[in-house]
CSV table of C-alpha atoms and ligand atoms in Angstrom, one decimal:
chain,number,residue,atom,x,y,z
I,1,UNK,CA,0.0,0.0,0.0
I,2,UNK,CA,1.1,3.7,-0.2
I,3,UNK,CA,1.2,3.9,3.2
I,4,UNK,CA,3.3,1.0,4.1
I,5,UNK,CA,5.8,2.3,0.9
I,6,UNK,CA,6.3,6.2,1.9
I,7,UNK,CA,6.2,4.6,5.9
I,8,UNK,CA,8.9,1.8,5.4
I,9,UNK,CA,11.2,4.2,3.2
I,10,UNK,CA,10.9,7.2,5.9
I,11,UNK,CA,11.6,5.0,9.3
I,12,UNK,CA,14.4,3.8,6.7
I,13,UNK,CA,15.6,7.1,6.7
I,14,UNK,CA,14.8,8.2,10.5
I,15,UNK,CA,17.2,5.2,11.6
I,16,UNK,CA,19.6,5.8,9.7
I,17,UNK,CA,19.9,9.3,11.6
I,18,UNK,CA,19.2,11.4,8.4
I,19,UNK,CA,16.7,13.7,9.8
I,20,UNK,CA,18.9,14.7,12.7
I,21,UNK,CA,20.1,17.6,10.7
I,22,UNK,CA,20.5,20.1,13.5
I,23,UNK,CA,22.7,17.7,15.4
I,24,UNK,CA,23.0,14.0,16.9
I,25,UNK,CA,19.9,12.6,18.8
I,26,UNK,CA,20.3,13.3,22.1
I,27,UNK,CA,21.5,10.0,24.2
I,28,UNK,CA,22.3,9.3,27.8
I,29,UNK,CA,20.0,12.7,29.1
I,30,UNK,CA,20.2,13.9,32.5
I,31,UNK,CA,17.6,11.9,34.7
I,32,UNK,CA,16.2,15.0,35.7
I,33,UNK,CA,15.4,16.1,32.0
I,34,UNK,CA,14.2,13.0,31.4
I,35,UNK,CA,11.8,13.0,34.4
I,36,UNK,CA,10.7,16.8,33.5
I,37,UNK,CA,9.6,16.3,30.1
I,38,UNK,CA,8.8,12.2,29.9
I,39,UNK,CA,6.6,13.1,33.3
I,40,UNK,CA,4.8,15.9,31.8
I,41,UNK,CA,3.9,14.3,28.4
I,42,UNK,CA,2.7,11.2,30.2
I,43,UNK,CA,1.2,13.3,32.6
I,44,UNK,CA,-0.8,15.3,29.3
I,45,UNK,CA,-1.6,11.7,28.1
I,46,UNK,CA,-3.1,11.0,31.6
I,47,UNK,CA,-5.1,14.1,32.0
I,48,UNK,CA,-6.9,13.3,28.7
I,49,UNK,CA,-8.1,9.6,30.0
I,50,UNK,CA,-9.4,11.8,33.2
I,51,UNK,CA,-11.0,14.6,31.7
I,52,UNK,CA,-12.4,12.8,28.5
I,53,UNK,CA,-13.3,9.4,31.0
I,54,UNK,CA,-11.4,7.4,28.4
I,55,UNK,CA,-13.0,3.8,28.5
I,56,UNK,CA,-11.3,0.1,28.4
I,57,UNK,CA,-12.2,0.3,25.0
I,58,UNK,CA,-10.7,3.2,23.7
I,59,UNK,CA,-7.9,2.3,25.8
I,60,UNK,CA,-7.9,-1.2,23.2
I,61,UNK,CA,-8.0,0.7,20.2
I,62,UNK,CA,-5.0,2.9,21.0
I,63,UNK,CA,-2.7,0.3,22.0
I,64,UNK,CA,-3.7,-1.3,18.4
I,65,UNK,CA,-3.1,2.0,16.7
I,66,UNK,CA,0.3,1.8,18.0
I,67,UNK,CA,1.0,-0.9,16.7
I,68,UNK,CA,-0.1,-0.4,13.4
I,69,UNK,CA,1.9,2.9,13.2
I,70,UNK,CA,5.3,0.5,13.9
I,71,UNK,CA,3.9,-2.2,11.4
I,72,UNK,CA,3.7,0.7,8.7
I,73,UNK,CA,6.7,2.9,9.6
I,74,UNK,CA,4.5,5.6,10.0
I,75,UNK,CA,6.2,6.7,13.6
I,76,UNK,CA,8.4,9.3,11.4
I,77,UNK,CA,5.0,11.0,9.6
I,78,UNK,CA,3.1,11.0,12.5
I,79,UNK,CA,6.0,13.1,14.2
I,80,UNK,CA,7.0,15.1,11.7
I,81,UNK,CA,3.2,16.4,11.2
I,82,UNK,CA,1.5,16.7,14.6
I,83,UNK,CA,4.9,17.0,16.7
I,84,UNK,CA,7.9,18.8,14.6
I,85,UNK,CA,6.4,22.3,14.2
I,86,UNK,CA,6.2,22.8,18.5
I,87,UNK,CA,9.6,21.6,17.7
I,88,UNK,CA,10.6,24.1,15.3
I,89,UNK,CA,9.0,26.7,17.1
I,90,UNK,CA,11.1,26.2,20.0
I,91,UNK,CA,14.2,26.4,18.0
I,92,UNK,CA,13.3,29.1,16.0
I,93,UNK,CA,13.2,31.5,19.3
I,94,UNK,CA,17.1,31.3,19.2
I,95,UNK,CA,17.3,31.4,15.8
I,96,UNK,CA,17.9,34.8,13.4
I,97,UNK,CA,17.9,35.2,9.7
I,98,UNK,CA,15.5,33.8,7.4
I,99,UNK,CA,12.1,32.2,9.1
I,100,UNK,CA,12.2,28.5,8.4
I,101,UNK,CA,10.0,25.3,9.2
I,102,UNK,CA,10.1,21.8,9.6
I,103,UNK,CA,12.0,19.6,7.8
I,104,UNK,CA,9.4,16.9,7.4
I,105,UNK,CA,10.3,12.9,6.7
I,106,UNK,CA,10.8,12.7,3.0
I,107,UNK,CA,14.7,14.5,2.5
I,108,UNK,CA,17.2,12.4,1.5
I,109,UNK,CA,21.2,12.6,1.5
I,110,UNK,CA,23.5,12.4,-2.3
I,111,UNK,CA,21.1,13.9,-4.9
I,112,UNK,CA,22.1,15.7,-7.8
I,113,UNK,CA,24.8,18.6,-7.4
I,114,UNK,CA,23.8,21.1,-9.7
I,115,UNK,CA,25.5,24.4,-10.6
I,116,UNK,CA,22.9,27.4,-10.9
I,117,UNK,CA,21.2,28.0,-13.2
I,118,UNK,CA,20.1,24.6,-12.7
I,119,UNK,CA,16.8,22.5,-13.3
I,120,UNK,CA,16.1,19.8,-11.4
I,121,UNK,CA,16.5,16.3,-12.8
I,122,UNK,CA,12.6,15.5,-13.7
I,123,UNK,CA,11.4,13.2,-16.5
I,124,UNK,CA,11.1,14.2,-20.2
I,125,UNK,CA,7.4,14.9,-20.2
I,126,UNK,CA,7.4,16.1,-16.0
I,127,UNK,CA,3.8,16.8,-15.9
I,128,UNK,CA,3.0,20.7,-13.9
I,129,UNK,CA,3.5,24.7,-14.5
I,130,UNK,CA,7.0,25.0,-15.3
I,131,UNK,CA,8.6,27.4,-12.5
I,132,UNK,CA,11.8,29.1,-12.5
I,133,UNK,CA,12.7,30.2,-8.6
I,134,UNK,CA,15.4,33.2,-8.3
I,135,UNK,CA,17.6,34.2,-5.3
I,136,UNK,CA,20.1,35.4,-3.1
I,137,UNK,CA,22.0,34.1,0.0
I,138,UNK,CA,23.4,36.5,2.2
I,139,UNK,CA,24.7,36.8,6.2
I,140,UNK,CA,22.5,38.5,8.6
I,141,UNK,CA,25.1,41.5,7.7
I,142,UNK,CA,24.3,41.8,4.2
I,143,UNK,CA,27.2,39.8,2.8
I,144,UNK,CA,26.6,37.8,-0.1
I,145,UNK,CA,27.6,33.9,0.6
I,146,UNK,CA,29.3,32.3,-2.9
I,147,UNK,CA,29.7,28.7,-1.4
I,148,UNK,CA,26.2,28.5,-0.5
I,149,UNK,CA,24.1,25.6,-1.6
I,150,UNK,CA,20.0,25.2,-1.8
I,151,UNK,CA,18.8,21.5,-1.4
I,152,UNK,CA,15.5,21.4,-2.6
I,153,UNK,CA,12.8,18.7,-2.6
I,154,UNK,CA,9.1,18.7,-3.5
I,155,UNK,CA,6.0,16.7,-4.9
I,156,UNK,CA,6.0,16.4,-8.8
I,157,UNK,CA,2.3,17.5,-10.1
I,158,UNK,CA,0.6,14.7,-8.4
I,159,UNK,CA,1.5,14.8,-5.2
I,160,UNK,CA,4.2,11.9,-5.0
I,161,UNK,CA,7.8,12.2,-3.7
I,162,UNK,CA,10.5,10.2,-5.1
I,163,UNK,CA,12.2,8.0,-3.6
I,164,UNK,CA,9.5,7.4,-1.3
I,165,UNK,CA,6.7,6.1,-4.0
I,166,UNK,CA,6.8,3.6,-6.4
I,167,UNK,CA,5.8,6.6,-9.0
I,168,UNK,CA,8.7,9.2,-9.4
I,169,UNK,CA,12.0,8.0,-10.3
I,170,UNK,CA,14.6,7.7,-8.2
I,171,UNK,CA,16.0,11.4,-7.9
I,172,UNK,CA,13.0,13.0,-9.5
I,173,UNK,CA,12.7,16.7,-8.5
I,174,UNK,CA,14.9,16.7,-5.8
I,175,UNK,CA,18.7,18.6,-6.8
I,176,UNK,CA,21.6,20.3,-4.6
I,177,UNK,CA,21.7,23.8,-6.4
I,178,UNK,CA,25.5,25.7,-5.7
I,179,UNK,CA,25.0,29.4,-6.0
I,180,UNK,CA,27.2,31.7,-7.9
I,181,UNK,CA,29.7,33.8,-6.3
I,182,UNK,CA,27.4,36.8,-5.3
I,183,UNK,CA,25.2,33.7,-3.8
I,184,UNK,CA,22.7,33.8,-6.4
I,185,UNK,CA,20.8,30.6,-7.7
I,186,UNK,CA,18.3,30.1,-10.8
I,187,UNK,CA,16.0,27.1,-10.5
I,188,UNK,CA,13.9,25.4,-13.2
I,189,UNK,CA,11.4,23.0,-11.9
I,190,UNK,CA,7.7,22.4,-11.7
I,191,UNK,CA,5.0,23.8,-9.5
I,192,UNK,CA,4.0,20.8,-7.0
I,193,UNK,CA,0.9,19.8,-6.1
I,194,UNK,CA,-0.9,19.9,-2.6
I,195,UNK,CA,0.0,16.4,-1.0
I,196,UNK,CA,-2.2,14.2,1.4
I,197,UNK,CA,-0.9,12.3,4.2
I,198,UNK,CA,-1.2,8.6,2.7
I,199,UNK,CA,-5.2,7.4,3.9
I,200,UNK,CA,-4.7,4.0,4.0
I,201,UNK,CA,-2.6,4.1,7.0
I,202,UNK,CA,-2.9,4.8,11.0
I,203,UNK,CA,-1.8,8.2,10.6
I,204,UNK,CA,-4.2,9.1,8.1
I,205,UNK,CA,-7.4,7.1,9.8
I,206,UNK,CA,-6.9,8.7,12.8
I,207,UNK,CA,-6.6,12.1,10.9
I,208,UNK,CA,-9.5,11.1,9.4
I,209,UNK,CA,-11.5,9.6,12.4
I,210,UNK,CA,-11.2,12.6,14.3
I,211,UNK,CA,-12.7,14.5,11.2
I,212,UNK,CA,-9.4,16.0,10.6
I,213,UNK,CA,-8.1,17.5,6.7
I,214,UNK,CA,-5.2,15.1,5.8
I,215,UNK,CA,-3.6,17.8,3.5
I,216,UNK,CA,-0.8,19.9,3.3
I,217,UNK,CA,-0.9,22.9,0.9
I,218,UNK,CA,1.8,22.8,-2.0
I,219,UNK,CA,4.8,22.9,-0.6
I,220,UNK,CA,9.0,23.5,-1.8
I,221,UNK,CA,11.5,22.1,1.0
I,222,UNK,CA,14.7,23.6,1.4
I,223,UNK,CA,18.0,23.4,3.1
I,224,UNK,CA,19.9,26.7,2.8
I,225,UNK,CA,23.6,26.2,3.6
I,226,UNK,CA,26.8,28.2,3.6
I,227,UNK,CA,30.2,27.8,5.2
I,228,UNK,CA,30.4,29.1,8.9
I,229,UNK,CA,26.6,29.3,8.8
I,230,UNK,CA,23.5,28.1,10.4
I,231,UNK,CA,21.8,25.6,7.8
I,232,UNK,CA,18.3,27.2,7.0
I,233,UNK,CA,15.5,24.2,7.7
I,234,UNK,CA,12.7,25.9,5.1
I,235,UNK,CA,9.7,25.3,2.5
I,236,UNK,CA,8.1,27.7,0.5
I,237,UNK,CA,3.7,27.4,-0.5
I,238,UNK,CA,1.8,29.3,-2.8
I,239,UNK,CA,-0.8,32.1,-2.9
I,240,UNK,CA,-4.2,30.9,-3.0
I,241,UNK,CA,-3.8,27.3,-2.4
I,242,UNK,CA,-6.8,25.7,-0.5
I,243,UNK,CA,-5.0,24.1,2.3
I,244,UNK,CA,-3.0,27.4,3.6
I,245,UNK,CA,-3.9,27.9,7.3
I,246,UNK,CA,-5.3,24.2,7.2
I,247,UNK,CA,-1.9,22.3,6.3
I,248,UNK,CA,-1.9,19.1,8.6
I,249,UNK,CA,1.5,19.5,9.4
I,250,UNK,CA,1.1,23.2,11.0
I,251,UNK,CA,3.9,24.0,9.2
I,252,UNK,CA,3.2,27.3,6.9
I,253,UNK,CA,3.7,30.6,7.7
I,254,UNK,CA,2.5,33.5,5.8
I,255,UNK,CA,6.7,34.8,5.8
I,256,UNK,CA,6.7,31.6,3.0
I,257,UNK,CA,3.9,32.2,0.9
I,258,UNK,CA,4.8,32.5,-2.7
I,259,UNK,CA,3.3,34.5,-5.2
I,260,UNK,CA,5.0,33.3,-8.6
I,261,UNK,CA,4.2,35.6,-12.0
I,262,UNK,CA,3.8,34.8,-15.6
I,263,UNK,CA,7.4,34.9,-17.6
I,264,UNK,CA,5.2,35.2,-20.3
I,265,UNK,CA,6.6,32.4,-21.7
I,266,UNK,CA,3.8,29.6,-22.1
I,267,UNK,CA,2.7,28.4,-18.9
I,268,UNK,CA,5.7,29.5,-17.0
I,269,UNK,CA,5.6,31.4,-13.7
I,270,UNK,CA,8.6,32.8,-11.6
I,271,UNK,CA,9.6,33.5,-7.9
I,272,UNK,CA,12.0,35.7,-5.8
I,273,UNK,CA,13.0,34.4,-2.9
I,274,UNK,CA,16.4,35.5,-1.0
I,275,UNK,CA,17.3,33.5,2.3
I,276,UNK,CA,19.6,35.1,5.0
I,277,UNK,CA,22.0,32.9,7.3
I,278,UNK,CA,22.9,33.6,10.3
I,279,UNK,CA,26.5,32.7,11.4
I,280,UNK,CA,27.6,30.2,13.8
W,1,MBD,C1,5.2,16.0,3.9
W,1,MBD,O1,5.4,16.2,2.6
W,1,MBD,C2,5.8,16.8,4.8
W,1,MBD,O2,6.5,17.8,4.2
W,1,MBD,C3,5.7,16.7,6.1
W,1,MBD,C4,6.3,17.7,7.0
W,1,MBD,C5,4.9,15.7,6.7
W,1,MBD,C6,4.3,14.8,5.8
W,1,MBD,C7,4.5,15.0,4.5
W,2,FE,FE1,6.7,17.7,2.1
C-alpha cells in the first residue's frame, strides 16, 4: 500500500539518523530532563483519559493504533506532522535570519549537485507549471555567501515524492543547487501539487477519524547552507492554495507564501526568494 511504501522508506531514513540535521539525537540525558519532560507528556496523556473518561475500550484501540503505526513505519509521519512544528517553534526562538519550518520525513542525503542556473533532474514529459525560482543568499550582515548551496525537494504534479513512491524516479525533483559567487541561484522545476498524508494508514485514519483535513498545501522544501553558517530548515507554498492555514503538518507561515508571476513564456511562472544565514 502507499502507506506502508512512503512509511517503510521514511523509518528507513529516520534510523539511519538522516533527519537529525541540526545535530545527533540526544542520548544518555540527564535523569532530571528525562523525568521533566517524559513526566509531563505522560502526565498530558493521563489528563486526557481523566478529563475525557477514556473507556477500556478506547484504551484497546489505541494500543492497536500503536502498533499499526510500527507495522507501517508511520512513527516518522506522524511526528513530523503533529509534533515537529512545537519543535521548530522552539528552535526558532534562538534562531535569526530567514524564518524557516520543519524539515518533514521525506529529504534524503546524495542527490544531484547542480551548478545554478540549474533544473532539477525530472522526467522528459514532467507533468506541472513550469517554474523558475530566483535568489540570493546573504549573512544576517548583508554579505553575499558564494559557497552557499539550496537543497530542494518537493511533490512532482501529483503529489508523489521520489524515492518514497513507487511513482517518481529515483531522484526526481529533488537537486543540490550551488549558487554563484554573489550567492545567487536560478532554478527550473515544476509547481507541486498539494499532498495528502497517505489514507490508508494509522496516521491518516486517525486524521480522518477525528474529522481531521489530511492535506498539506503545496509545498518546496529547502535546506539553505553556507560555510560558517547556520543551515536554514525551510519550505516555500503558494498564494491561493486551498489548504493554507489548514496544512496538517502546521507547518506554513504567511513569511513563505509565494506569489509566482507569468514569464510570459507559455505556462511558465517565476519566484523571488532571497534567504539570509545567520553565522555560527
Ligand atoms: C510531507 O510532505 C511533509 O513535508 C511533512 C512535514 C509531513 C508529511 C508529508
Ligand atoms: Fe513535504
Amino acid at each position: 500500500s502507499a502507506a506502508v511504501t512512503a512509511g517503510a522508506h521514511a523509518t528507513e531514513s529516520a534510523r539511519a539518523g538522516l533527519s537529525n540535521l541540526r545535530g545527533p539525537a540526544a542520548g544518555g540525558a540527564d535523569p532530571q530532563r528525562v523525568a521533566t519532560v517524559v513526566g509531563a507528556a505522560l502526565e498530558g496523556i493521563r489528563a486526557a483519559i481523566r478529563d475525557h473518561e477514556v473507556t477500556y475500550a478506547e484504551f484497546d484501540a489505541f494500543k492497536q493504533w500503536l502498533i499499526a503505526v510500527s507495522d507501517t513505519g508511520e512513527w516518522p509521519l506522524f511526528l513530523d506532522v503533529y509534533l515537529e512544528h512545537e519543535v521548530e517553534k522552539v528552535a526558532a526562538r534562538s534562531q535569526q535570519g530567514s524564518v524557516g519550518t520543519i524539515l518533514g520525513p521525506f529529504w534524503l542525503p546524495d542527490q544531484a549537485q547542480l551548478d545554478s542556473p540549474a533544473t532539477l533532474p525530472m522526467r522528459e514529459d514532467e507533468p506541472g507549471t513550469p517554474m523558475i525560482l530566483v535568489g540570493q543568499v546573504t549573512s544576517t550582515d548583508g554579505t553575499p555567501l558564494a559557497g552557499a548551496t539550496v537543497d530542494i525537494w518537493h511533490t512532482d504534479d501529483e503529489g508523489w515524492y521520489s524515492g518514497f513512491a513507487s511513482r517518481p524516479p529515483a531522484g526526481n525533483l529533488r537537486g543540490v543547487v550551488r549558487c554563484d559567487d554573489q550567492g545567487r541561484y536560478e532554478l527550473h522545476t515544476r509547481k507541486p501539487a498539494p499532498y495528502t498524508i497517505p489514507l490508508d494508514g494509522p496516521t491518516g485514519q486517525m486524521t480522518q477519524a477525528a474529522g481531521w483535513s489530511p492535506w498539506r498545501p503545496a509545498h518546496i522544501h529547502l535546506l539553505v547552507a553556507a560555510p560558517g553558517h547556520r543551515t536554514l530548515t525551510s519550505q516555500l507554498f503558494f498564494t491561493g492554495d486551498p489548504y493554507l492555514g489548514n496544512d496538517v503538518a502546521s507547518a506554513d507561515k504567511p513569511e513563505l507564501t509565494l506569489d509566482p508571476q507569468p514569464t510570459g513564456n507559455g505556462a511558465e511562472i517565476r519566484s523571488d526568494r532571497d534567504f539570509v544565514l545567520e553565522p555560527e
